[in-house]
Structure formats: C-alpha cells, structure tokens
C-alpha cells in the first residue's frame, strides 16, 4: 500500500512536444467539444420542449445525449487544459475519477443502446403491444437499470484497479487515464484480476451486441414484409442511425481494449482512443438527426424560437 500512497499524480501522454502543434490540438479539441455540446444540447432541448417527441424512443435518445455530454466532458477538457498549459500532470484522485466516469458513462451508454434496440424491436415487430410493453414506468425503469448497471460496472473496475500497488513509475501512455495503461504500472500479480474483469466485460459487450444483432434481424425481416414503401422508409429511418451508433461504439471500443500488445504503440493508441472517446459523442447527434424528419423539424422550430426570442 505504500507504493500507492507514493503516487500522488500521473503523467499523461502528450500529443506532441512542439508548442505550435499543442495549440493546434487544443483548437481541434475545442471545436469538437463545442460541436458535441451544441449537437447534444439541441437534442436535449428539442426532446424536452416538444410534446410530440415525448415517446419512448426519444426518451431513450435524451438519455443517450446526456451520456454523450458526460463522456466527452470526462476526457476532453483535461486534454485541452494540458495542451494549452503545456503540462501532462493529473492528480491521483483526478485519474481515479476519470476511470470511474469513463466506465460509468460508457457502460451506461452501451446498456442504453441495448434497451434502444429492444424499443425498436417492439415498435416494428410488435406494434400492437408497444404501449403496454413500453409505458412511461417501464421506460423509466429500463433507463434507471442502464444507468445503474454502468455505475456498478464502474465501481467494480475502479476499485479493483486502484487497489493495486504501483511501482513502475507514474507515466500513463494515453492522453487520459485508461485501465490497460494503469495496469502496466502495477508491480503485483493481482493485476490479473482486473485483466480477467476486462475479458469478462468484453464477453458481456459481445453478448449485448449479439442481442442487438438478433433484434435487428427480426426488425429487418418485419420491415421487408411491409407492403408500404413509406412504412419501410420510416422504419429504416429510425433503425439505421441506432445501428450506426452501436457499430461505431463497439468497433472502436473493442479495438482499444482487445488489440494485441505487439501492435500497441503510442500514436496508434491515441488515434483509437480519440475514435472511441471523442468522435462518437460529437457524431451521434448528426447520425440521429440525419434521417429523422421529426427530430430535424423539432430542432428547426427550437432554433427559430431562440432566434425570434433573441434577435
């Protein structure tokens, strides 16, 4: 335990040592961060203010937007501050908080995406039972279960990781605190417990992904049997964005945590980390609004109201 107390801070991986490039990274991250806040903020406001969007699908989308705001706020502001002030340090407590919120938010988001697949399955394959299966109470319980599972998942990983003695220095080979890189600093064989937890998590992730895929197989079968082309178009417009978000999240996350150590080097690790921690929260609002006319109309009305109210 003395080794743990001796580590009061960690040193994060810098994108570059060149000052001009550090400032460029700050500007790029600032642009992505503001875009994510704007996009998700518009979705939150549009869903909350438009009574026509008070349906299970948009309730879950509102929760997804909240999680996206949290996930990008967990890593990007610290990375921007380090780039702006030319520093690499993060406190031990700050690192633990980053790991906790990383797993909490991503675990909750993945659980929520699984729930959203069930929502689309019931809406398209069992439309007559939709409101009985997905009433307001059921939706609240499923959303709470998604957030709660992420919380428990995060507590388990964070407590296990930060109970390990560290004796391999304090340099983390990533621009934010990430468990695989912290495990490299451990001098105890007990790190195998956390490695096993990560493998178990990967199997859970695959299990949820299989559930989502099976749901969509049933959905596509039902959609292809629809006699109306307009009905097929509406069904695809609500399903394809969700499938795109799931694919983006799973592919980038699995690449980060399951890639072979033999092909792990800092620049590749940073690219993959940006792809799974920074890009999805910024792209999700675009993906969900691109083919969703109801959401686009609600956002347009919201912007018109804001512009007329504050000319």
PDB file of C-alpha atoms in Angstrom:
ATOM      1  CA  UNK A   1       0.000   0.000   0.000  1.00  0.00           C
ATOM      2  CA  UNK A   2       2.968   2.325   0.475  1.00  0.00           C
ATOM      3  CA  UNK A   3       3.561   2.287  -3.249  1.00  0.00           C
ATOM      4  CA  UNK A   4       0.054   3.596  -3.810  1.00  0.00           C
ATOM      5  CA  UNK A   5       0.460   6.476  -1.377  1.00  0.00           C
ATOM      6  CA  UNK A   6       3.756   7.439  -3.002  1.00  0.00           C
ATOM      7  CA  UNK A   7       1.967   8.099  -6.317  1.00  0.00           C
ATOM      8  CA  UNK A   8       0.290  11.476  -5.901  1.00  0.00           C
ATOM      9  CA  UNK A   9      -0.113  12.187  -9.607  1.00  0.00           C
ATOM     10  CA  UNK A  10       0.148  10.587 -13.020  1.00  0.00           C
ATOM     11  CA  UNK A  11       1.772  11.932 -16.173  1.00  0.00           C
ATOM     12  CA  UNK A  12      -0.464  11.646 -19.220  1.00  0.00           C
ATOM     13  CA  UNK A  13       0.835  11.146 -22.743  1.00  0.00           C
ATOM     14  CA  UNK A  14       1.358  14.394 -24.631  1.00  0.00           C
ATOM     15  CA  UNK A  15       0.163  14.589 -28.223  1.00  0.00           C
ATOM     16  CA  UNK A  16       3.362  16.355 -29.209  1.00  0.00           C
ATOM     17  CA  UNK A  17       6.282  18.275 -27.738  1.00  0.00           C
ATOM     18  CA  UNK A  18       6.000  21.073 -30.311  1.00  0.00           C
ATOM     19  CA  UNK A  19       4.237  24.114 -28.838  1.00  0.00           C
ATOM     20  CA  UNK A  20       2.520  25.099 -32.085  1.00  0.00           C
ATOM     21  CA  UNK A  21       1.085  21.594 -32.532  1.00  0.00           C
ATOM     22  CA  UNK A  22      -0.070  21.570 -28.908  1.00  0.00           C
ATOM     23  CA  UNK A  23      -2.074  24.733 -29.569  1.00  0.00           C
ATOM     24  CA  UNK A  24      -3.442  23.179 -32.771  1.00  0.00           C
ATOM     25  CA  UNK A  25      -4.608  20.141 -30.797  1.00  0.00           C
ATOM     26  CA  UNK A  26      -6.238  22.491 -28.290  1.00  0.00           C
ATOM     27  CA  UNK A  27      -8.152  24.276 -31.058  1.00  0.00           C
ATOM     28  CA  UNK A  28      -9.234  20.996 -32.708  1.00  0.00           C
ATOM     29  CA  UNK A  29     -10.423  19.508 -29.417  1.00  0.00           C
ATOM     30  CA  UNK A  30     -12.192  22.744 -28.539  1.00  0.00           C
ATOM     31  CA  UNK A  31     -14.051  22.680 -31.863  1.00  0.00           C
ATOM     32  CA  UNK A  32     -15.069  19.033 -31.430  1.00  0.00           C
ATOM     33  CA  UNK A  33     -16.099  19.624 -27.820  1.00  0.00           C
ATOM     34  CA  UNK A  34     -18.250  22.649 -28.647  1.00  0.00           C
ATOM     35  CA  UNK A  35     -19.836  20.770 -31.570  1.00  0.00           C
ATOM     36  CA  UNK A  36     -20.689  17.859 -29.254  1.00  0.00           C
ATOM     37  CA  UNK A  37     -22.165  20.179 -26.626  1.00  0.00           C
ATOM     38  CA  UNK A  38     -24.183  22.064 -29.247  1.00  0.00           C
ATOM     39  CA  UNK A  39     -25.491  18.956 -31.015  1.00  0.00           C
ATOM     40  CA  UNK A  40     -26.423  17.069 -27.877  1.00  0.00           C
ATOM     41  CA  UNK A  41     -27.754  20.225 -26.243  1.00  0.00           C
ATOM     42  CA  UNK A  42     -30.097  20.816 -29.188  1.00  0.00           C
ATOM     43  CA  UNK A  43     -31.365  17.232 -28.968  1.00  0.00           C
ATOM     44  CA  UNK A  44     -31.928  17.549 -25.213  1.00  0.00           C
ATOM     45  CA  UNK A  45     -33.794  20.838 -25.615  1.00  0.00           C
ATOM     46  CA  UNK A  46     -35.824  19.705 -28.637  1.00  0.00           C
ATOM     47  CA  UNK A  47     -36.986  16.489 -26.962  1.00  0.00           C
ATOM     48  CA  UNK A  48     -37.736  18.204 -23.646  1.00  0.00           C
ATOM     49  CA  UNK A  49     -39.675  21.104 -25.201  1.00  0.00           C
ATOM     50  CA  UNK A  50     -41.613  19.303 -27.955  1.00  0.00           C
ATOM     51  CA  UNK A  51     -44.526  17.244 -26.614  1.00  0.00           C
ATOM     52  CA  UNK A  52     -44.727  15.276 -29.868  1.00  0.00           C
ATOM     53  CA  UNK A  53     -41.335  13.796 -29.014  1.00  0.00           C
ATOM     54  CA  UNK A  54     -42.400  12.561 -25.578  1.00  0.00           C
ATOM     55  CA  UNK A  55     -42.280   8.934 -26.700  1.00  0.00           C
ATOM     56  CA  UNK A  56     -40.095   6.015 -25.530  1.00  0.00           C
ATOM     57  CA  UNK A  57     -37.702   6.294 -28.486  1.00  0.00           C
ATOM     58  CA  UNK A  58     -36.964   9.964 -27.847  1.00  0.00           C
ATOM     59  CA  UNK A  59     -36.862   9.458 -24.076  1.00  0.00           C
ATOM     60  CA  UNK A  60     -34.025   6.992 -24.578  1.00  0.00           C
ATOM     61  CA  UNK A  61     -32.397   9.355 -27.096  1.00  0.00           C
ATOM     62  CA  UNK A  62     -32.494  12.115 -24.471  1.00  0.00           C
ATOM     63  CA  UNK A  63     -30.679   9.812 -22.040  1.00  0.00           C
ATOM     64  CA  UNK A  64     -28.123   8.988 -24.740  1.00  0.00           C
ATOM     65  CA  UNK A  65     -27.461  12.694 -25.320  1.00  0.00           C
ATOM     66  CA  UNK A  66     -26.899  13.192 -21.581  1.00  0.00           C
ATOM     67  CA  UNK A  67     -24.403  10.326 -21.526  1.00  0.00           C
ATOM     68  CA  UNK A  68     -22.606  11.701 -24.590  1.00  0.00           C
ATOM     69  CA  UNK A  69     -22.202  15.111 -22.942  1.00  0.00           C
ATOM     70  CA  UNK A  70     -20.809  13.426 -19.845  1.00  0.00           C
ATOM     71  CA  UNK A  71     -18.437  11.095 -21.688  1.00  0.00           C
ATOM     72  CA  UNK A  72     -16.794  13.784 -23.813  1.00  0.00           C
ATOM     73  CA  UNK A  73     -16.615  16.146 -20.804  1.00  0.00           C
ATOM     74  CA  UNK A  74     -14.768  13.471 -18.843  1.00  0.00           C
ATOM     75  CA  UNK A  75     -11.667  13.428 -21.056  1.00  0.00           C
ATOM     76  CA  UNK A  76     -11.545  16.333 -23.500  1.00  0.00           C
ATOM     77  CA  UNK A  77     -11.435  19.367 -21.133  1.00  0.00           C
ATOM     78  CA  UNK A  78      -8.432  17.925 -19.262  1.00  0.00           C
ATOM     79  CA  UNK A  79      -6.686  17.130 -22.554  1.00  0.00           C
ATOM     80  CA  UNK A  80      -7.341  20.697 -23.744  1.00  0.00           C
ATOM     81  CA  UNK A  81      -6.032  22.173 -20.483  1.00  0.00           C
ATOM     82  CA  UNK A  82      -2.860  20.090 -20.673  1.00  0.00           C
ATOM     83  CA  UNK A  83      -2.272  21.135 -24.289  1.00  0.00           C
ATOM     84  CA  UNK A  84      -2.935  24.806 -23.522  1.00  0.00           C
ATOM     85  CA  UNK A  85      -0.743  24.993 -20.413  1.00  0.00           C
ATOM     86  CA  UNK A  86       1.929  22.584 -21.708  1.00  0.00           C
ATOM     87  CA  UNK A  87       1.590  20.141 -18.836  1.00  0.00           C
ATOM     88  CA  UNK A  88       0.963  16.393 -18.508  1.00  0.00           C
ATOM     89  CA  UNK A  89       0.020  16.033 -14.848  1.00  0.00           C
ATOM     90  CA  UNK A  90      -3.240  14.706 -13.425  1.00  0.00           C
ATOM     91  CA  UNK A  91      -3.751  14.045  -9.719  1.00  0.00           C
ATOM     92  CA  UNK A  92      -4.213  10.508  -8.387  1.00  0.00           C
ATOM     93  CA  UNK A  93      -7.790  11.375  -7.405  1.00  0.00           C
ATOM     94  CA  UNK A  94      -8.417  13.008 -10.788  1.00  0.00           C
ATOM     95  CA  UNK A  95      -7.162   9.903 -12.570  1.00  0.00           C
ATOM     96  CA  UNK A  96      -9.408   7.658 -10.465  1.00  0.00           C
ATOM     97  CA  UNK A  97     -12.355   9.947 -11.228  1.00  0.00           C
ATOM     98  CA  UNK A  98     -11.620   9.764 -14.966  1.00  0.00           C
ATOM     99  CA  UNK A  99     -11.545   5.963 -14.884  1.00  0.00           C
ATOM    100  CA  UNK A 100     -14.743   5.828 -12.826  1.00  0.00           C
ATOM    101  CA  UNK A 101     -16.711   8.138 -15.119  1.00  0.00           C
ATOM    102  CA  UNK A 102     -15.255   6.553 -18.255  1.00  0.00           C
ATOM    103  CA  UNK A 103     -16.613   3.127 -17.297  1.00  0.00           C
ATOM    104  CA  UNK A 104     -19.795   4.532 -15.751  1.00  0.00           C
ATOM    105  CA  UNK A 105     -20.765   6.555 -18.818  1.00  0.00           C
ATOM    106  CA  UNK A 106     -19.690   4.042 -21.456  1.00  0.00           C
ATOM    107  CA  UNK A 107     -21.216   1.129 -19.538  1.00  0.00           C
ATOM    108  CA  UNK A 108     -24.480   3.031 -19.152  1.00  0.00           C
ATOM    109  CA  UNK A 109     -24.453   4.070 -22.800  1.00  0.00           C
ATOM    110  CA  UNK A 110     -23.932   0.553 -24.061  1.00  0.00           C
ATOM    111  CA  UNK A 111     -26.706  -0.755 -21.811  1.00  0.00           C
ATOM    112  CA  UNK A 112     -28.942   2.037 -23.073  1.00  0.00           C
ATOM    113  CA  UNK A 113     -28.179   1.190 -26.710  1.00  0.00           C
ATOM    114  CA  UNK A 114     -29.236  -2.395 -25.958  1.00  0.00           C
ATOM    115  CA  UNK A 115     -32.502  -1.095 -24.484  1.00  0.00           C
ATOM    116  CA  UNK A 116     -32.997   1.092 -27.558  1.00  0.00           C
ATOM    117  CA  UNK A 117     -32.655  -1.979 -29.781  1.00  0.00           C
ATOM    118  CA  UNK A 118     -35.448  -3.605 -27.768  1.00  0.00           C
ATOM    119  CA  UNK A 119     -37.547  -0.452 -28.205  1.00  0.00           C
ATOM    120  CA  UNK A 120     -37.163  -0.601 -31.995  1.00  0.00           C
ATOM    121  CA  UNK A 121     -37.890  -4.347 -31.993  1.00  0.00           C
ATOM    122  CA  UNK A 122     -41.168  -3.879 -30.111  1.00  0.00           C
ATOM    123  CA  UNK A 123     -42.162  -0.826 -32.192  1.00  0.00           C
ATOM    124  CA  UNK A 124     -41.740  -2.643 -35.511  1.00  0.00           C
ATOM    125  CA  UNK A 125     -42.306  -6.323 -34.727  1.00  0.00           C
ATOM    126  CA  UNK A 126     -44.970  -5.978 -32.002  1.00  0.00           C
ATOM    127  CA  UNK A 127     -46.615  -2.588 -32.646  1.00  0.00           C
ATOM    128  CA  UNK A 128     -49.939  -3.551 -31.032  1.00  0.00           C
ATOM    129  CA  UNK A 129     -48.161  -4.247 -27.731  1.00  0.00           C
ATOM    130  CA  UNK A 130     -45.859  -1.217 -27.879  1.00  0.00           C
ATOM    131  CA  UNK A 131     -47.506   0.994 -25.270  1.00  0.00           C
ATOM    132  CA  UNK A 132     -48.247  -1.895 -22.920  1.00  0.00           C
ATOM    133  CA  UNK A 133     -44.607  -3.058 -23.006  1.00  0.00           C
ATOM    134  CA  UNK A 134     -43.023   0.402 -23.109  1.00  0.00           C
ATOM    135  CA  UNK A 135     -45.161   2.582 -20.900  1.00  0.00           C
ATOM    136  CA  UNK A 136     -43.665   5.527 -19.030  1.00  0.00           C
ATOM    137  CA  UNK A 137     -42.962   3.442 -15.926  1.00  0.00           C
ATOM    138  CA  UNK A 138     -41.282   0.654 -17.906  1.00  0.00           C
ATOM    139  CA  UNK A 139     -39.140   3.183 -19.804  1.00  0.00           C
ATOM    140  CA  UNK A 140     -38.052   4.875 -16.576  1.00  0.00           C
ATOM    141  CA  UNK A 141     -37.147   1.502 -15.064  1.00  0.00           C
ATOM    142  CA  UNK A 142     -35.133   0.459 -18.136  1.00  0.00           C
ATOM    143  CA  UNK A 143     -33.277   3.781 -18.227  1.00  0.00           C
ATOM    144  CA  UNK A 144     -32.559   3.539 -14.492  1.00  0.00           C
ATOM    145  CA  UNK A 145     -31.309  -0.028 -14.988  1.00  0.00           C
ATOM    146  CA  UNK A 146     -28.962   1.163 -17.758  1.00  0.00           C
ATOM    147  CA  UNK A 147     -27.514   3.932 -15.571  1.00  0.00           C
ATOM    148  CA  UNK A 148     -27.379   1.636 -12.535  1.00  0.00           C
ATOM    149  CA  UNK A 149     -25.567  -1.147 -14.391  1.00  0.00           C
ATOM    150  CA  UNK A 150     -22.984   1.370 -15.600  1.00  0.00           C
ATOM    151  CA  UNK A 151     -22.484   2.605 -12.030  1.00  0.00           C
ATOM    152  CA  UNK A 152     -21.946  -0.887 -10.588  1.00  0.00           C
ATOM    153  CA  UNK A 153     -19.716  -1.830 -13.516  1.00  0.00           C
ATOM    154  CA  UNK A 154     -17.602   1.260 -12.925  1.00  0.00           C
ATOM    155  CA  UNK A 155     -17.317   0.760  -9.157  1.00  0.00           C
ATOM    156  CA  UNK A 156     -16.077  -2.792  -9.735  1.00  0.00           C
ATOM    157  CA  UNK A 157     -13.360  -1.795 -12.230  1.00  0.00           C
ATOM    158  CA  UNK A 158     -12.239   1.386 -10.464  1.00  0.00           C
ATOM    159  CA  UNK A 159     -11.966  -0.218  -7.024  1.00  0.00           C
ATOM    160  CA  UNK A 160     -10.060  -3.211  -8.406  1.00  0.00           C
ATOM    161  CA  UNK A 161      -7.633  -1.116 -10.462  1.00  0.00           C
ATOM    162  CA  UNK A 162      -6.787   1.482  -7.815  1.00  0.00           C
ATOM    163  CA  UNK A 163      -6.300  -1.105  -5.074  1.00  0.00           C
ATOM    164  CA  UNK A 164      -3.235  -2.398  -6.929  1.00  0.00           C
ATOM    165  CA  UNK A 165       0.252  -1.378  -5.742  1.00  0.00           C
ATOM    166  CA  UNK A 166       2.119   0.677  -8.339  1.00  0.00           C
ATOM    167  CA  UNK A 167       5.888   0.521  -8.721  1.00  0.00           C
ATOM    168  CA  UNK A 168       6.522   1.023 -12.459  1.00  0.00           C
ATOM    169  CA  UNK A 169       6.527   4.812 -12.365  1.00  0.00           C
ATOM    170  CA  UNK A 170       3.580   7.128 -12.967  1.00  0.00           C
ATOM    171  CA  UNK A 171       3.636   7.705 -16.745  1.00  0.00           C
ATOM    172  CA  UNK A 172       0.363   6.694 -18.438  1.00  0.00           C
ATOM    173  CA  UNK A 173       0.769   6.040 -22.174  1.00  0.00           C
ATOM    174  CA  UNK A 174      -2.524   7.711 -23.085  1.00  0.00           C
ATOM    175  CA  UNK A 175      -3.928  11.255 -23.102  1.00  0.00           C
ATOM    176  CA  UNK A 176      -6.422  10.284 -20.370  1.00  0.00           C
ATOM    177  CA  UNK A 177      -6.429   7.662 -17.608  1.00  0.00           C
ATOM    178  CA  UNK A 178      -7.267   4.272 -19.080  1.00  0.00           C
ATOM    179  CA  UNK A 179      -7.176   0.965 -17.190  1.00  0.00           C
ATOM    180  CA  UNK A 180      -4.912  -1.084 -19.524  1.00  0.00           C
ATOM    181  CA  UNK A 181      -2.204   1.583 -19.273  1.00  0.00           C
ATOM    182  CA  UNK A 182      -2.539   1.880 -15.484  1.00  0.00           C
ATOM    183  CA  UNK A 183      -2.219  -1.898 -15.158  1.00  0.00           C
ATOM    184  CA  UNK A 184       1.197  -1.644 -16.816  1.00  0.00           C
ATOM    185  CA  UNK A 185       2.358   0.342 -13.772  1.00  0.00           C
ATOM    186  CA  UNK A 186       1.365  -2.371 -11.296  1.00  0.00           C
ATOM    187  CA  UNK A 187       4.005  -4.486  -9.583  1.00  0.00           C
ATOM    188  CA  UNK A 188       1.553  -7.066  -8.264  1.00  0.00           C
ATOM    189  CA  UNK A 189       0.263 -10.264  -9.831  1.00  0.00           C
ATOM    190  CA  UNK A 190      -3.177  -9.154  -8.667  1.00  0.00           C
ATOM    191  CA  UNK A 191      -3.423  -7.116 -11.874  1.00  0.00           C
ATOM    192  CA  UNK A 192      -4.565 -10.416 -13.384  1.00  0.00           C
ATOM    193  CA  UNK A 193      -7.876  -9.919 -11.556  1.00  0.00           C
ATOM    194  CA  UNK A 194      -8.532  -6.704 -13.436  1.00  0.00           C
ATOM    195  CA  UNK A 195      -7.364  -8.269 -16.691  1.00  0.00           C
ATOM    196  CA  UNK A 196      -9.891 -11.046 -16.129  1.00  0.00           C
ATOM    197  CA  UNK A 197     -12.555  -8.422 -15.413  1.00  0.00           C
ATOM    198  CA  UNK A 198     -11.746  -6.715 -18.709  1.00  0.00           C
ATOM    199  CA  UNK A 199     -12.077 -10.028 -20.556  1.00  0.00           C
ATOM    200  CA  UNK A 200     -15.374 -10.695 -18.763  1.00  0.00           C
ATOM    201  CA  UNK A 201     -16.515  -7.203 -19.780  1.00  0.00           C
ATOM    202  CA  UNK A 202     -15.630  -7.961 -23.379  1.00  0.00           C
ATOM    203  CA  UNK A 203     -17.829 -11.062 -23.283  1.00  0.00           C
ATOM    204  CA  UNK A 204     -20.691  -9.022 -21.800  1.00  0.00           C
ATOM    205  CA  UNK A 205     -20.212  -6.470 -24.562  1.00  0.00           C
ATOM    206  CA  UNK A 206     -20.311  -9.195 -27.193  1.00  0.00           C
ATOM    207  CA  UNK A 207     -23.424 -10.657 -25.544  1.00  0.00           C
ATOM    208  CA  UNK A 208     -25.244  -7.320 -25.719  1.00  0.00           C
ATOM    209  CA  UNK A 209     -24.078  -6.883 -29.302  1.00  0.00           C
ATOM    210  CA  UNK A 210     -25.456 -10.319 -30.228  1.00  0.00           C
ATOM    211  CA  UNK A 211     -28.800  -9.337 -28.647  1.00  0.00           C
ATOM    212  CA  UNK A 212     -28.808  -6.141 -30.714  1.00  0.00           C
ATOM    213  CA  UNK A 213     -27.934  -8.006 -33.919  1.00  0.00           C
ATOM    214  CA  UNK A 214     -30.647 -10.627 -33.344  1.00  0.00           C
ATOM    215  CA  UNK A 215     -33.153  -7.855 -32.658  1.00  0.00           C
ATOM    216  CA  UNK A 216     -32.270  -6.204 -35.942  1.00  0.00           C
ATOM    217  CA  UNK A 217     -32.526  -9.454 -37.875  1.00  0.00           C
ATOM    218  CA  UNK A 218     -36.126  -9.684 -36.689  1.00  0.00           C
ATOM    219  CA  UNK A 219     -36.656  -5.991 -37.419  1.00  0.00           C
ATOM    220  CA  UNK A 220     -35.348  -6.228 -40.987  1.00  0.00           C
ATOM    221  CA  UNK A 221     -37.499  -9.286 -41.638  1.00  0.00           C
ATOM    222  CA  UNK A 222     -40.567  -7.387 -40.450  1.00  0.00           C
ATOM    223  CA  UNK A 223     -39.653  -4.268 -42.443  1.00  0.00           C
ATOM    224  CA  UNK A 224     -39.140  -6.201 -45.680  1.00  0.00           C
ATOM    225  CA  UNK A 225     -42.619  -7.699 -45.282  1.00  0.00           C
ATOM    226  CA  UNK A 226     -44.227  -4.258 -45.057  1.00  0.00           C
ATOM    227  CA  UNK A 227     -46.424  -3.590 -48.116  1.00  0.00           C
ATOM    228  CA  UNK A 228     -45.916   0.183 -48.000  1.00  0.00           C
ATOM    229  CA  UNK A 229     -42.628   1.700 -49.177  1.00  0.00           C
ATOM    230  CA  UNK A 230     -43.368   4.709 -46.975  1.00  0.00           C
ATOM    231  CA  UNK A 231     -43.646   2.420 -43.950  1.00  0.00           C
ATOM    232  CA  UNK A 232     -40.361   0.740 -44.805  1.00  0.00           C
ATOM    233  CA  UNK A 233     -38.649   4.112 -45.184  1.00  0.00           C
ATOM    234  CA  UNK A 234     -39.935   5.331 -41.810  1.00  0.00           C
ATOM    235  CA  UNK A 235     -38.848   2.119 -40.097  1.00  0.00           C
ATOM    236  CA  UNK A 236     -35.364   2.247 -41.605  1.00  0.00           C
ATOM    237  CA  UNK A 237     -35.016   5.949 -40.756  1.00  0.00           C
ATOM    238  CA  UNK A 238     -35.412   5.161 -37.040  1.00  0.00           C
ATOM    239  CA  UNK A 239     -33.341   1.944 -37.029  1.00  0.00           C
ATOM    240  CA  UNK A 240     -30.302   2.687 -39.190  1.00  0.00           C
ATOM    241  CA  UNK A 241     -28.992   5.595 -37.044  1.00  0.00           C
ATOM    242  CA  UNK A 242     -29.134   3.409 -33.940  1.00  0.00           C
ATOM    243  CA  UNK A 243     -27.318   0.600 -35.729  1.00  0.00           C
ATOM    244  CA  UNK A 244     -24.643   3.044 -36.933  1.00  0.00           C
ATOM    245  CA  UNK A 245     -24.071   4.364 -33.397  1.00  0.00           C
ATOM    246  CA  UNK A 246     -23.795   0.824 -31.982  1.00  0.00           C
ATOM    247  CA  UNK A 247     -21.353  -0.237 -34.705  1.00  0.00           C
ATOM    248  CA  UNK A 248     -19.160   2.839 -34.158  1.00  0.00           C
ATOM    249  CA  UNK A 249     -19.060   2.384 -30.389  1.00  0.00           C
ATOM    250  CA  UNK A 250     -18.429  -1.372 -30.405  1.00  0.00           C
ATOM    251  CA  UNK A 251     -15.798  -1.384 -33.164  1.00  0.00           C
ATOM    252  CA  UNK A 252     -13.695   1.427 -31.672  1.00  0.00           C
ATOM    253  CA  UNK A 253     -14.051   0.185 -28.082  1.00  0.00           C
ATOM    254  CA  UNK A 254     -13.109  -3.393 -28.956  1.00  0.00           C
ATOM    255  CA  UNK A 255     -10.112  -2.193 -30.973  1.00  0.00           C
ATOM    256  CA  UNK A 256      -8.874  -0.265 -27.963  1.00  0.00           C
ATOM    257  CA  UNK A 257      -9.242  -2.968 -25.319  1.00  0.00           C
ATOM    258  CA  UNK A 258      -8.677  -6.175 -27.295  1.00  0.00           C
ATOM    259  CA  UNK A 259      -5.878  -5.252 -29.680  1.00  0.00           C
ATOM    260  CA  UNK A 260      -2.673  -7.251 -29.387  1.00  0.00           C
ATOM    261  CA  UNK A 261       0.092  -5.680 -27.252  1.00  0.00           C
ATOM    262  CA  UNK A 262       2.506  -6.403 -30.117  1.00  0.00           C
ATOM    263  CA  UNK A 263       0.789  -3.758 -32.269  1.00  0.00           C
ATOM    264  CA  UNK A 264       0.396  -1.257 -29.437  1.00  0.00           C
ATOM    265  CA  UNK A 265       2.365   1.966 -29.767  1.00  0.00           C
ATOM    266  CA  UNK A 266       1.540   5.486 -28.525  1.00  0.00           C
ATOM    267  CA  UNK A 267       0.401   7.129 -31.775  1.00  0.00           C
ATOM    268  CA  UNK A 268      -1.942   4.239 -32.653  1.00  0.00           C
ATOM    269  CA  UNK A 269      -3.284   4.109 -29.088  1.00  0.00           C
ATOM    270  CA  UNK A 270      -4.087   7.826 -29.214  1.00  0.00           C
ATOM    271  CA  UNK A 271      -5.888   7.536 -32.562  1.00  0.00           C
ATOM    272  CA  UNK A 272      -8.017   4.621 -31.331  1.00  0.00           C
ATOM    273  CA  UNK A 273      -8.754   6.403 -28.029  1.00  0.00           C
ATOM    274  CA  UNK A 274      -9.911   9.524 -29.892  1.00  0.00           C
ATOM    275  CA  UNK A 275     -12.100   7.363 -32.141  1.00  0.00           C
ATOM    276  CA  UNK A 276     -13.951   5.740 -29.248  1.00  0.00           C
ATOM    277  CA  UNK A 277     -13.963   8.516 -26.617  1.00  0.00           C
ATOM    278  CA  UNK A 278     -14.177  11.766 -28.596  1.00  0.00           C
ATOM    279  CA  UNK A 279     -15.691  11.094 -32.019  1.00  0.00           C
ATOM    280  CA  UNK A 280     -18.937   9.230 -31.088  1.00  0.00           C
ATOM    281  CA  UNK A 281     -20.353  11.922 -28.741  1.00  0.00           C
ATOM    282  CA  UNK A 282     -19.774  14.517 -31.471  1.00  0.00           C
ATOM    283  CA  UNK A 283     -21.169  12.388 -34.314  1.00  0.00           C
ATOM    284  CA  UNK A 284     -24.179  10.828 -32.560  1.00  0.00           C
ATOM    285  CA  UNK A 285     -26.402  13.934 -32.831  1.00  0.00           C
ATOM    286  CA  UNK A 286     -25.674  14.134 -36.573  1.00  0.00           C
ATOM    287  CA  UNK A 287     -26.307  10.419 -37.066  1.00  0.00           C
ATOM    288  CA  UNK A 288     -29.637  10.506 -35.248  1.00  0.00           C
ATOM    289  CA  UNK A 289     -30.938  13.680 -36.885  1.00  0.00           C
ATOM    290  CA  UNK A 290     -29.754  12.982 -40.442  1.00  0.00           C
ATOM    291  CA  UNK A 291     -32.643  10.659 -41.397  1.00  0.00           C
ATOM    292  CA  UNK A 292     -35.137  11.627 -38.689  1.00  0.00           C
ATOM    293  CA  UNK A 293     -37.516  14.262 -40.032  1.00  0.00           C
ATOM    294  CA  UNK A 294     -39.405  14.605 -36.733  1.00  0.00           C
ATOM    295  CA  UNK A 295     -36.227  15.422 -34.846  1.00  0.00           C
ATOM    296  CA  UNK A 296     -34.990  17.796 -37.549  1.00  0.00           C
ATOM    297  CA  UNK A 297     -38.322  19.654 -37.502  1.00  0.00           C
ATOM    298  CA  UNK A 298     -38.216  19.915 -33.704  1.00  0.00           C
ATOM    299  CA  UNK A 299     -34.645  21.271 -33.753  1.00  0.00           C
ATOM    300  CA  UNK A 300     -35.572  23.730 -36.515  1.00  0.00           C
ATOM    301  CA  UNK A 301     -38.551  25.027 -34.521  1.00  0.00           C
ATOM    302  CA  UNK A 302     -36.373  25.343 -31.434  1.00  0.00           C
ATOM    303  CA  UNK A 303     -33.741  27.355 -33.318  1.00  0.00           C
ATOM    304  CA  UNK A 304     -36.403  29.585 -34.875  1.00  0.00           C
ATOM    305  CA  UNK A 305     -37.899  30.217 -31.440  1.00  0.00           C
ATOM    306  CA  UNK A 306     -34.495  31.062 -29.971  1.00  0.00           C
ATOM    307  CA  UNK A 307     -33.638  33.408 -32.846  1.00  0.00           C
ATOM    308  CA  UNK A 308     -37.000  35.195 -32.668  1.00  0.00           C
ATOM    309  CA  UNK A 309     -36.792  35.494 -28.899  1.00  0.00           C
ATOM    310  CA  UNK A 310     -33.223  36.822 -29.009  1.00  0.00           C
ATOM    311  CA  UNK A 311     -32.853  38.721 -32.330  1.00  0.00           C
TER     312      UNK A 311
END
